[in-house]
Amino acid sequence: SRADYNSPFPSNGEPPMQIEKHAFLVAGGGSGLGAATAQRLVSEGANVVIADVNDAGGWVARQFGDQGRFIHCDVTDEAQVQAAVDLCASAFGAIHGAINCAGVAPGERVVGKTGPHSLASFERTVRINLVGTFNVIRLAAAKMSAQPAFASGERGVIVNTSSVASFEGQIGQAAYAASKGGIVSMTLPIARELARFGIRVMTIAPGLF
């Protein structure tokens, strides 16, 4: 039952949302973790929209046939993320999941051989990793919240990607660790807020791979 999963949603014997025949937006799905995530979703019967600033991500989507779509998307751009969310809904009828894999991982010391850490590179890292993740969350959640709920009350799920660096950052990772730590910190308040819509929110924190 639902209670077996410690779910806040009603226990009526319905299992958690299944991947098969549901639609997912994968931000940063053109390569790396995002591409692997998109491939796994499609292999389990999902429909996937890959949103990536790198247009080479279109090649990944084309492998999925009718189950895949690609859209050029900078996660820091409101209009482009909205277009990606709208594409998922128009192509596949809904957006049941948003997976945040877009990000950058620069390495720069606070005081290096050429001087202090570039403020521009710190701001860029936080903008892409943290602000970009929030941008996808808010726009995907707005669309999900307006969709009909499943019998359990669930409407969707949002999965964010933080990093072990948010807890164990190394030298040269000040910007990266700060951006990923922000993702961790905002997960619980957002999850608490979106629970009333039946939208689950969680964050993973991978190590090196």
Coordinates of C-alpha atoms in Angstrom, one line a residue:
S1 CA 0.0 0.0 0.0
R2 CA 1.0 3.6 -0.1
A3 CA 1.8 3.5 3.6
D4 CA 4.6 1.1 2.8
Y5 CA 6.4 4.0 1.2
N6 CA 5.9 6.5 4.0
S7 CA 3.9 8.6 1.6
P8 CA 1.9 11.7 2.7
F9 CA -0.7 10.7 0.2
P10 CA -3.8 8.6 0.9
S11 CA -3.3 4.9 1.4
N12 CA -5.7 3.3 -1.1
G13 CA -3.6 0.4 -2.4
E14 CA -2.3 2.3 -5.4
P15 CA 1.5 2.0 -5.9
P16 CA 3.7 5.0 -6.4
M17 CA 3.7 6.6 -9.8
Q18 CA 5.1 4.3 -12.4
I19 CA 7.6 5.3 -15.1
E20 CA 5.9 3.5 -18.0
K21 CA 3.7 5.7 -20.1
H22 CA 4.5 8.8 -18.2
A23 CA 6.3 12.0 -19.4
F24 CA 9.5 13.4 -18.0
L25 CA 11.5 16.5 -18.6
V26 CA 15.3 16.0 -18.2
A27 CA 17.2 19.2 -17.9
G28 CA 20.8 18.7 -19.0
G29 CA 19.7 15.4 -20.7
G30 CA 22.1 15.8 -23.6
S31 CA 25.1 14.1 -22.0
G32 CA 26.5 12.5 -18.9
L33 CA 24.1 11.8 -16.0
G34 CA 21.2 13.5 -17.8
A35 CA 21.6 11.4 -20.9
A36 CA 21.9 8.2 -18.9
T37 CA 18.8 9.1 -16.9
A38 CA 16.8 9.8 -20.1
Q39 CA 17.9 6.5 -21.6
R40 CA 16.9 4.6 -18.4
L41 CA 13.5 6.3 -18.4
V42 CA 12.8 5.5 -22.0
S43 CA 14.0 1.9 -21.5
E44 CA 11.3 1.6 -18.8
G45 CA 8.6 2.9 -21.1
A46 CA 8.6 6.6 -20.4
N47 CA 8.3 9.6 -22.8
V48 CA 11.1 12.1 -22.4
V49 CA 11.9 15.7 -23.3
I50 CA 15.6 16.4 -23.3
A51 CA 16.3 20.1 -22.6
D52 CA 19.9 21.1 -23.1
V53 CA 21.9 24.1 -24.0
N54 CA 24.1 21.8 -26.1
D55 CA 22.2 21.1 -29.3
A56 CA 24.1 17.8 -29.7
G57 CA 21.5 16.5 -27.1
G58 CA 19.2 16.2 -30.1
W59 CA 21.1 13.2 -31.2
V60 CA 20.3 11.5 -27.9
A61 CA 16.6 12.3 -28.2
R62 CA 16.5 11.0 -31.8
Q63 CA 17.5 7.5 -30.5
F64 CA 14.2 7.4 -28.6
G65 CA 11.9 7.6 -31.6
D66 CA 8.4 8.6 -30.7
Q67 CA 9.3 8.5 -27.0
G68 CA 11.8 11.4 -27.2
R69 CA 11.9 15.1 -28.0
F70 CA 14.7 17.7 -27.8
I71 CA 14.6 21.4 -27.2
H72 CA 17.4 23.9 -26.9
C73 CA 17.2 25.2 -23.3
D74 CA 19.3 27.4 -21.1
V75 CA 18.0 26.6 -17.6
T76 CA 18.6 30.2 -16.5
D77 CA 16.3 31.5 -19.1
E78 CA 12.7 31.7 -18.1
A79 CA 11.2 31.6 -21.6
Q80 CA 13.3 28.7 -22.7
V81 CA 12.5 26.6 -19.6
Q82 CA 8.8 27.4 -20.0
A83 CA 9.0 26.3 -23.6
A84 CA 10.5 23.0 -22.5
V85 CA 7.8 22.4 -19.9
D86 CA 5.1 23.3 -22.5
L87 CA 6.7 20.9 -25.1
C88 CA 6.5 18.0 -22.6
A89 CA 2.8 18.8 -21.9
S90 CA 1.9 19.3 -25.6
A91 CA 3.9 16.3 -27.0
F92 CA 3.0 13.8 -24.3
G93 CA -0.2 15.2 -22.7
A94 CA 1.4 16.1 -19.3
I95 CA 4.6 16.5 -17.3
H96 CA 4.8 13.9 -14.6
G97 CA 8.4 14.3 -13.7
A98 CA 11.2 16.9 -13.9
I99 CA 14.8 15.7 -13.5
N100 CA 17.5 18.4 -13.0
C101 CA 20.9 17.3 -14.3
A102 CA 22.1 20.6 -15.9
G103 CA 25.1 22.1 -14.3
V104 CA 28.8 23.1 -14.5
A105 CA 31.7 22.1 -12.3
P106 CA 34.5 24.7 -12.4
G107 CA 37.6 24.4 -10.3
E108 CA 39.1 27.6 -8.9
R109 CA 40.9 28.6 -5.7
V110 CA 39.7 31.5 -3.6
V111 CA 43.3 32.9 -3.8
G112 CA 45.1 31.5 -6.8
K113 CA 48.4 32.1 -8.6
T114 CA 46.9 34.9 -10.7
G115 CA 44.9 36.5 -7.9
P116 CA 41.5 36.1 -6.2
H117 CA 38.7 33.9 -7.4
S118 CA 36.8 35.4 -10.3
L119 CA 33.5 36.8 -9.1
A120 CA 32.0 36.3 -12.5
S121 CA 32.8 32.6 -12.5
F122 CA 31.4 32.2 -9.0
E123 CA 28.2 34.0 -10.0
R124 CA 27.9 31.9 -13.2
T125 CA 28.2 28.6 -11.3
V126 CA 25.6 29.6 -8.8
R127 CA 23.3 30.9 -11.5
I128 CA 23.4 27.8 -13.6
N129 CA 23.5 25.2 -10.9
L130 CA 21.3 26.7 -8.2
V131 CA 19.1 29.4 -9.9
G132 CA 18.8 27.2 -13.0
T133 CA 17.6 24.2 -10.9
F134 CA 15.0 26.4 -9.1
N135 CA 13.8 27.8 -12.4
V136 CA 13.0 24.3 -13.7
I137 CA 11.4 23.4 -10.4
R138 CA 9.1 26.4 -10.2
L139 CA 7.9 26.2 -13.8
A140 CA 7.5 22.4 -13.9
A141 CA 5.7 22.5 -10.6
A142 CA 3.3 25.2 -11.8
K143 CA 2.3 23.0 -14.8
M144 CA 2.1 19.8 -12.6
S145 CA -0.1 21.5 -10.0
A146 CA -2.7 22.3 -12.6
Q147 CA -2.9 18.7 -13.9
P148 CA -5.5 16.1 -12.8
A149 CA -4.2 14.1 -9.9
F150 CA -3.9 10.3 -9.8
A151 CA -6.3 8.4 -7.6
S152 CA -3.7 8.6 -4.8
G153 CA -3.5 12.4 -5.0
E154 CA -0.1 12.4 -6.7
R155 CA 0.6 14.7 -9.6
G156 CA 4.3 14.4 -10.2
V157 CA 7.8 14.2 -8.9
I158 CA 10.9 16.4 -9.1
V159 CA 14.4 15.1 -8.7
N160 CA 17.3 17.4 -8.3
T161 CA 21.1 16.7 -8.6
S162 CA 23.3 18.0 -5.8
S163 CA 26.7 16.6 -5.1
V164 CA 28.8 15.0 -2.4
A165 CA 30.7 18.3 -2.6
S166 CA 27.8 20.0 -0.8
F167 CA 28.9 18.1 2.3
E168 CA 32.6 17.4 1.6
G169 CA 33.8 20.1 -0.8
Q170 CA 37.4 20.1 -1.7
I171 CA 40.0 22.8 -2.5
G172 CA 38.9 24.7 -5.6
Q173 CA 35.2 23.8 -5.2
A174 CA 34.0 26.9 -3.3
A175 CA 31.6 28.0 -6.1
Y176 CA 30.5 24.4 -7.0
A177 CA 30.0 23.4 -3.4
A178 CA 28.0 26.6 -2.6
S179 CA 25.7 26.0 -5.6
K180 CA 25.1 22.4 -4.8
G181 CA 24.6 23.1 -1.1
G182 CA 21.9 25.5 -2.0
I183 CA 20.1 22.8 -3.9
V184 CA 20.2 20.6 -0.8
S185 CA 18.9 23.4 1.5
M186 CA 16.0 24.3 -0.7
T187 CA 14.7 20.7 -1.2
L188 CA 12.9 20.3 2.1
P189 CA 11.0 23.6 2.1
I190 CA 10.0 23.1 -1.5
A191 CA 8.9 19.5 -0.8
R192 CA 6.8 20.7 2.2
E193 CA 5.2 23.4 0.1
L194 CA 4.4 21.3 -3.0
A195 CA 3.1 18.3 -1.0
R196 CA -0.3 19.9 -0.9
F197 CA -0.4 19.5 -4.7
G198 CA 0.7 15.9 -4.6
I199 CA 4.2 16.7 -6.0
R200 CA 7.1 15.0 -4.4
V201 CA 10.5 16.7 -4.4
M202 CA 13.9 15.0 -3.7
T203 CA 17.6 15.5 -4.3
I204 CA 20.4 13.1 -4.9
A205 CA 24.0 13.8 -4.0
P206 CA 26.3 11.7 -6.2
G207 CA 30.1 11.4 -5.9
L208 CA 32.5 11.1 -8.7
F209 CA 31.5 8.9 -11.7

